[in-house]
Amino acid sequence: MKIPLPWFVAIPLAAAFVLPMFGEKVRKTSLAIANGTMALLFLFSIFSLGRQDVYLVGRWTIPFGINLVLDGLSELLLLTVSVVSFASMVFSIRYMQRYTGLSKYLSLFLLMVTGMNGVVLSGDLFNLFVFLEIASIASYALVGFGCEHEELEASFKYMVLGSVASMFILFGVAMLYGMTGHLNMAYVSQALQGASLRLPVVFALAMFLAGFSLKAALVPFHAWLPDAHPAAPAPISAMLSGVLIKTLGIYALVRVVFNVFGVSPEQDWSIHLSWLLITLGVLSMVIGVFLAVGQWDFKRLLAYHSISQMGYVVLGIGIGALVIAQGGSHTWAALAILGGLFHLINHAVFKSLLFLTSGSIETATGSRLLKDLGGLAEKLPLTRTTCTIASAAIAGIPPFNGFWSKLLIVLAAVWAGHVWLAAVTVLVSLVTLISFLKVQRYAFLGNTPAHLDSVKENGGSMSWAMGFLACLCVLMGLLLLIPDLKTTILDPAVNTVLNGIQYAGDTIANSR
Amino acid sequence: MLYALCFLLFMIGLYCALVKKNMVRIVLGIVIMEYAVNILLIMIGFRIGGEAPILSPPQGLPLKTSLQSVDPLPQALVLTAIVISLGSLALMVSICIRTYQRYGTFDITQIRRLRG
């Protein structure tokens, strides 16, 4: 079945407009509509695997019209977004019982999904900015959804830095348009290859790097994330940490750096750019994890780990870029990029699962401060099991999914000749393990405080969502180990990044 | 030269957004950044002595218009960008009002419950 590409944007957008018409009395109907939409998108993204397609909006040929491009990288991100948002939506059914304004929440949730699907599919720089703003504005509102002191403060902080990032990105888009006269990524890329203006190109690239790093919360641009992600309701934290920072930050960065500007041995700034990416990655990994160890708020601890794990992804991609820029073997570059992208989807799954378990603990006990908890292993058996699986995955313990991607990154670092990078990676993994042992110790083991005696497990949709993601954590290693799955899901994405500026030729050829 | 001034305006906005202590001034700083980018886009499409980019059969040869007319595309982009910034401005102002209701102040040095 061939799914028309605009459906990925149009269906959640239409549902988001319908939902606010339902009031508080028909909660079940609005939940059913929202969950149905997410299930539909999940199915569509599975059907779209292994397909190369370009959709011309309004039948205007590029470069005059807007195009939506589906290629390997887009498919991978589309699938990740729909898996995580489906699980978070199912989790919301029970979790959101405490909140009023359910239909507004669902509407904003679907708007965020609209924006992310649009960012992933867009083949046009300005269109990318528009979708990025849709997703960002919906997420600002969702962070402040509770309207209490902390939520408002976090939302304002997030919104200021997010808007600054968006303006950087728009400035970069404007400069590229001024230099090349195109907005379509394929044509911009072709025009840039023949460009003689060096300084403005580097300046535009710097603008994009600053903007996307702010969106991805890489150190030193991370200040907003530890406030914003814990303040949101748990399913939204799962979405923000799980997919939002990846689609708006990492995906857009990779797309612009590799497919539009192009990393190659001929361009001498490529090596500096790769080292910059590696530096950002290492800084995020190390600083993020050391800030995480000292946290006592469970969700804040998880948010700091998001910064650290994003560092792994950027490190993998940076090593890949370095190998390409030095003219090294494409096999090793492919390994590094595979490690980065595989860690991206693994992190989406286990980090959203961890945020969902934190929501489950919060619903059951009313607290998320680790010092207030204890002895929950018998009270909340399912939450405990899923949380342990996800902790093992994030710490890189075999056979869970996090182990495989970290292994790939370490191998790539060693083969690229930077053993110290591999050593840092392993060290950070160890500190991650320590910090999650602390979570296990304080939340699930030890003595039960008196006020937690009557705590009961959250059944229903919350357990289904957590169980689904925990199964994925266990099974996702198979994506790498079974050759068929690897060639349909992971390899096309790696090839899209690796082929770099061939993207322009492919897109133009596909749109005829 | 004009582009440099435009970048200066962008930097003024950035300074205002990152350094000021009052929430409303921070919002104004972001609005200044948005205006700077919009002006940049308009300037990219502008031609001195240019004409309206309308092709009419008697005079309008495509080649002539493409070189001398004002580029209409950035103007469309700026319209879109203005609508988007209106949306985010409305949200920012409403968050400011809610925060003022909760804390009784716009001073961000006193709005500090989140730490660490």
CSV table of N, CA and C in Angstrom, one decimal, chain B residues 34-115:
chain,number,residue,atom,x,y,z
B,34,GLU,N,13.2,38.8,15.8
B,34,GLU,CA,12.3,38.4,14.7
B,34,GLU,C,12.3,39.5,13.6
B,35,TYR,N,12.2,40.8,14.1
B,35,TYR,CA,12.1,41.8,13.1
B,35,TYR,C,13.4,41.9,12.3
B,36,ALA,N,14.5,41.7,13.0
B,36,ALA,CA,15.8,41.8,12.3
B,36,ALA,C,15.8,40.7,11.1
B,37,VAL,N,15.4,39.5,11.4
B,37,VAL,CA,15.4,38.5,10.4
B,37,VAL,C,14.4,38.8,9.3
B,38,ASN,N,13.3,39.4,9.7
B,38,ASN,CA,12.3,39.7,8.6
B,38,ASN,C,12.9,40.8,7.7
B,39,ILE,N,13.6,41.8,8.3
B,39,ILE,CA,14.1,42.9,7.5
B,39,ILE,C,15.2,42.3,6.6
B,40,LEU,N,16.0,41.4,7.1
B,40,LEU,CA,17.0,40.7,6.3
B,40,LEU,C,16.4,40.1,5.1
B,41,LEU,N,15.3,39.3,5.3
B,41,LEU,CA,14.6,38.6,4.2
B,41,LEU,C,14.1,39.6,3.1
B,42,ILE,N,13.5,40.7,3.6
B,42,ILE,CA,13.0,41.7,2.7
B,42,ILE,C,14.2,42.3,1.9
B,43,MET,N,15.3,42.6,2.5
B,43,MET,CA,16.4,43.2,1.9
B,43,MET,C,17.0,42.3,0.8
B,44,ILE,N,17.0,41.0,1.1
B,44,ILE,CA,17.5,40.1,0.1
B,44,ILE,C,16.7,40.1,-1.2
B,45,GLY,N,15.4,40.3,-1.1
B,45,GLY,CA,14.6,40.4,-2.3
B,45,GLY,C,14.6,41.7,-3.0
B,46,PHE,N,15.0,42.8,-2.3
B,46,PHE,CA,14.8,44.1,-2.8
B,46,PHE,C,15.8,44.5,-3.9
B,47,ARG,N,15.3,45.2,-4.9
B,47,ARG,CA,16.2,45.7,-6.0
B,47,ARG,C,16.0,47.2,-6.0
B,48,ILE,N,17.1,48.0,-6.0
B,48,ILE,CA,16.9,49.5,-6.1
B,48,ILE,C,16.3,49.8,-7.5
B,49,GLY,N,15.3,50.6,-7.5
B,49,GLY,CA,14.6,50.9,-8.8
B,49,GLY,C,13.9,49.8,-9.4
B,50,GLY,N,13.6,48.7,-8.7
B,50,GLY,CA,13.0,47.6,-9.2
B,50,GLY,C,11.5,47.8,-9.5
B,51,GLU,N,10.9,46.9,-10.2
B,51,GLU,CA,9.5,47.1,-10.5
B,51,GLU,C,8.7,45.9,-9.9
B,52,ALA,N,7.4,46.0,-9.9
B,52,ALA,CA,6.6,44.9,-9.4
B,52,ALA,C,6.7,43.7,-10.3
B,53,PRO,N,6.8,42.5,-9.6
B,53,PRO,CA,7.1,41.3,-10.4
B,53,PRO,C,5.9,40.7,-11.1
B,54,ILE,N,5.2,41.5,-11.9
B,54,ILE,CA,4.0,41.1,-12.6
B,54,ILE,C,4.4,41.0,-14.1
B,55,LEU,N,4.1,39.9,-14.7
B,55,LEU,CA,4.4,39.7,-16.1
B,55,LEU,C,3.1,40.1,-16.9
B,56,SER,N,3.1,41.1,-17.7
B,56,SER,CA,2.0,41.4,-18.5
B,56,SER,C,2.4,41.2,-20.0
B,57,PRO,N,1.6,40.7,-20.8
B,57,PRO,CA,2.0,40.3,-22.2
B,57,PRO,C,2.8,41.3,-23.0
B,58,PRO,N,2.3,42.6,-23.0
B,58,PRO,CA,3.1,43.5,-23.9
B,58,PRO,C,4.5,43.8,-23.6
B,59,GLN,N,4.8,44.1,-22.3
B,59,GLN,CA,6.2,44.5,-22.0
B,59,GLN,C,7.0,43.3,-21.4
B,60,GLY,N,6.3,42.4,-20.7
B,60,GLY,CA,7.0,41.6,-19.8
B,60,GLY,C,7.7,40.4,-20.4
B,61,LEU,N,9.0,40.5,-20.6
B,61,LEU,CA,9.8,39.4,-21.0
B,61,LEU,C,10.3,38.7,-19.7
B,62,PRO,N,10.3,37.4,-19.6
B,62,PRO,CA,10.7,36.8,-18.3
B,62,PRO,C,12.1,37.2,-17.9
B,63,LEU,N,13.1,37.2,-18.9
B,63,LEU,CA,14.5,37.5,-18.6
B,63,LEU,C,14.6,38.9,-17.9
B,64,LYS,N,13.9,39.9,-18.5
B,64,LYS,CA,14.0,41.2,-18.0
B,64,LYS,C,13.5,41.3,-16.6
B,65,THR,N,12.3,40.7,-16.4
B,65,THR,CA,11.7,40.8,-15.1
B,65,THR,C,12.6,40.1,-14.0
B,66,SER,N,13.2,39.0,-14.4
B,66,SER,CA,13.9,38.3,-13.3
B,66,SER,C,15.1,39.1,-12.9
B,67,LEU,N,15.6,39.9,-13.7
B,67,LEU,CA,16.8,40.7,-13.3
B,67,LEU,C,16.4,42.0,-12.6
B,68,GLN,N,15.3,42.6,-13.0
B,68,GLN,CA,15.1,43.9,-12.5
B,68,GLN,C,14.0,44.0,-11.5
B,69,SER,N,13.1,43.0,-11.5
B,69,SER,CA,12.0,43.1,-10.6
B,69,SER,C,12.3,42.7,-9.2
B,70,VAL,N,11.5,43.2,-8.2
B,70,VAL,CA,11.7,42.8,-6.8
B,70,VAL,C,11.3,41.3,-6.7
B,71,ASP,N,12.1,40.6,-5.9
B,71,ASP,CA,11.8,39.2,-5.7
B,71,ASP,C,10.6,39.0,-4.8
B,72,PRO,N,9.5,38.4,-5.2
B,72,PRO,CA,8.3,38.3,-4.4
B,72,PRO,C,8.4,37.2,-3.3
B,73,LEU,N,9.3,36.2,-3.5
B,73,LEU,CA,9.3,35.1,-2.6
B,73,LEU,C,9.6,35.5,-1.1
B,74,PRO,N,10.7,36.3,-0.9
B,74,PRO,CA,10.9,36.6,0.5
B,74,PRO,C,9.8,37.3,1.2
B,75,GLN,N,9.0,38.1,0.4
B,75,GLN,CA,7.8,38.8,1.0
B,75,GLN,C,6.8,37.7,1.5
B,76,ALA,N,6.6,36.7,0.7
B,76,ALA,CA,5.7,35.6,1.2
B,76,ALA,C,6.3,34.9,2.4
B,77,LEU,N,7.6,34.7,2.4
B,77,LEU,CA,8.2,34.1,3.6
B,77,LEU,C,8.0,35.0,4.8
B,78,VAL,N,8.2,36.3,4.7
B,78,VAL,CA,8.1,37.2,5.8
B,78,VAL,C,6.7,37.2,6.4
B,79,LEU,N,5.7,37.1,5.4
B,79,LEU,CA,4.3,37.0,5.9
B,79,LEU,C,4.1,35.8,6.8
B,80,THR,N,4.6,34.6,6.3
B,80,THR,CA,4.5,33.4,7.1
B,80,THR,C,5.2,33.6,8.4
B,81,ALA,N,6.5,34.1,8.4
B,81,ALA,CA,7.2,34.3,9.6
B,81,ALA,C,6.5,35.2,10.6
B,82,ILE,N,5.8,36.3,10.1
B,82,ILE,CA,5.1,37.2,11.0
B,82,ILE,C,4.0,36.4,11.7
B,83,VAL,N,3.3,35.6,10.9
B,83,VAL,CA,2.2,34.8,11.5
B,83,VAL,C,2.7,33.9,12.6
B,84,ILE,N,3.8,33.2,12.3
B,84,ILE,CA,4.4,32.3,13.3
B,84,ILE,C,4.8,33.1,14.5
B,85,SER,N,5.4,34.2,14.3
B,85,SER,CA,5.9,35.0,15.5
B,85,SER,C,4.8,35.5,16.3
B,86,LEU,N,3.6,35.8,15.6
B,86,LEU,CA,2.4,36.3,16.3
B,86,LEU,C,2.0,35.1,17.3
B,87,GLY,N,2.0,33.9,16.7
B,87,GLY,CA,1.6,32.8,17.6
B,87,GLY,C,2.4,32.6,18.8
B,88,SER,N,3.8,32.7,18.6
B,88,SER,CA,4.6,32.4,19.7
B,88,SER,C,4.6,33.6,20.7
B,89,LEU,N,4.4,34.9,20.1
B,89,LEU,CA,4.3,36.0,21.0
B,89,LEU,C,3.1,36.0,21.9
B,90,ALA,N,2.0,35.5,21.3
B,90,ALA,CA,0.7,35.4,22.1
B,90,ALA,C,1.0,34.4,23.2
B,91,LEU,N,1.6,33.3,22.9
B,91,LEU,CA,1.8,32.3,24.0
B,91,LEU,C,2.8,32.9,25.1
B,92,MET,N,3.9,33.6,24.6
B,92,MET,CA,4.8,34.1,25.5
B,92,MET,C,4.2,35.1,26.5
B,93,VAL,N,3.3,36.0,25.9
B,93,VAL,CA,2.7,37.1,26.7
B,93,VAL,C,1.7,36.4,27.7
B,94,SER,N,1.0,35.4,27.3
B,94,SER,CA,0.1,34.7,28.2
B,94,SER,C,0.8,34.0,29.3
B,95,ILE,N,2.0,33.4,29.0
B,95,ILE,CA,2.8,32.8,30.1
B,95,ILE,C,3.3,33.9,31.0
B,96,CYS,N,3.7,35.1,30.5
B,96,CYS,CA,4.1,36.2,31.4
B,96,CYS,C,3.0,36.6,32.3
B,97,ILE,N,1.8,36.7,31.8
B,97,ILE,CA,0.7,37.1,32.6
B,97,ILE,C,0.4,36.1,33.7
B,98,ARG,N,0.4,34.8,33.3
B,98,ARG,CA,0.2,33.7,34.3
B,98,ARG,C,1.2,33.8,35.4
B,99,THR,N,2.5,34.0,35.0
B,99,THR,CA,3.6,34.0,35.9
B,99,THR,C,3.4,35.2,36.9
B,100,TYR,N,3.0,36.3,36.3
B,100,TYR,CA,2.8,37.5,37.2
B,100,TYR,C,1.7,37.2,38.2
B,101,GLN,N,0.7,36.5,37.8
B,101,GLN,CA,-0.4,36.1,38.7
B,101,GLN,C,0.1,35.2,39.9
B,102,ARG,N,1.0,34.3,39.5
B,102,ARG,CA,1.5,33.4,40.5
B,102,ARG,C,2.5,34.0,41.4
B,103,TYR,N,3.5,34.7,40.8
B,103,TYR,CA,4.7,35.2,41.6
B,103,TYR,C,4.5,36.6,42.1
B,104,GLY,N,3.7,37.4,41.4
B,104,GLY,CA,3.5,38.8,41.7
B,104,GLY,C,4.7,39.7,41.3
B,105,THR,N,5.5,39.2,40.3
B,105,THR,CA,6.6,40.0,39.8
B,105,THR,C,7.0,39.5,38.4
B,106,PHE,N,7.6,40.5,37.7
B,106,PHE,CA,8.2,40.1,36.4
B,106,PHE,C,9.7,39.9,36.4
B,107,ASP,N,10.3,40.1,37.6
B,107,ASP,CA,11.7,40.0,37.7
B,107,ASP,C,12.2,38.6,37.8
B,108,ILE,N,13.0,38.1,36.8
B,108,ILE,CA,13.3,36.7,36.7
B,108,ILE,C,14.3,36.4,37.8
B,109,THR,N,15.0,37.3,38.5
B,109,THR,CA,15.9,36.9,39.5
B,109,THR,C,15.1,36.5,40.8
B,110,GLN,N,13.8,36.9,40.8
B,110,GLN,CA,13.0,36.5,42.0
B,110,GLN,C,12.2,35.2,41.6
B,111,ILE,N,12.1,34.9,40.3
B,111,ILE,CA,11.3,33.7,39.9
B,111,ILE,C,12.3,32.6,39.8
B,112,ARG,N,12.7,32.0,40.9
B,112,ARG,CA,13.8,30.9,40.8
B,112,ARG,C,13.4,29.8,41.8
B,113,ARG,N,12.5,29.0,41.3
B,113,ARG,CA,12.3,27.8,42.2
B,113,ARG,C,13.0,26.6,41.7
B,114,LEU,N,13.4,26.6,40.4
B,114,LEU,CA,14.1,25.5,39.8
B,114,LEU,C,15.6,25.7,39.9
B,115,ARG,N,16.3,24.7,40.4
B,115,ARG,CA,17.7,24.9,40.6
B,115,ARG,C,18.4,23.5,40.3
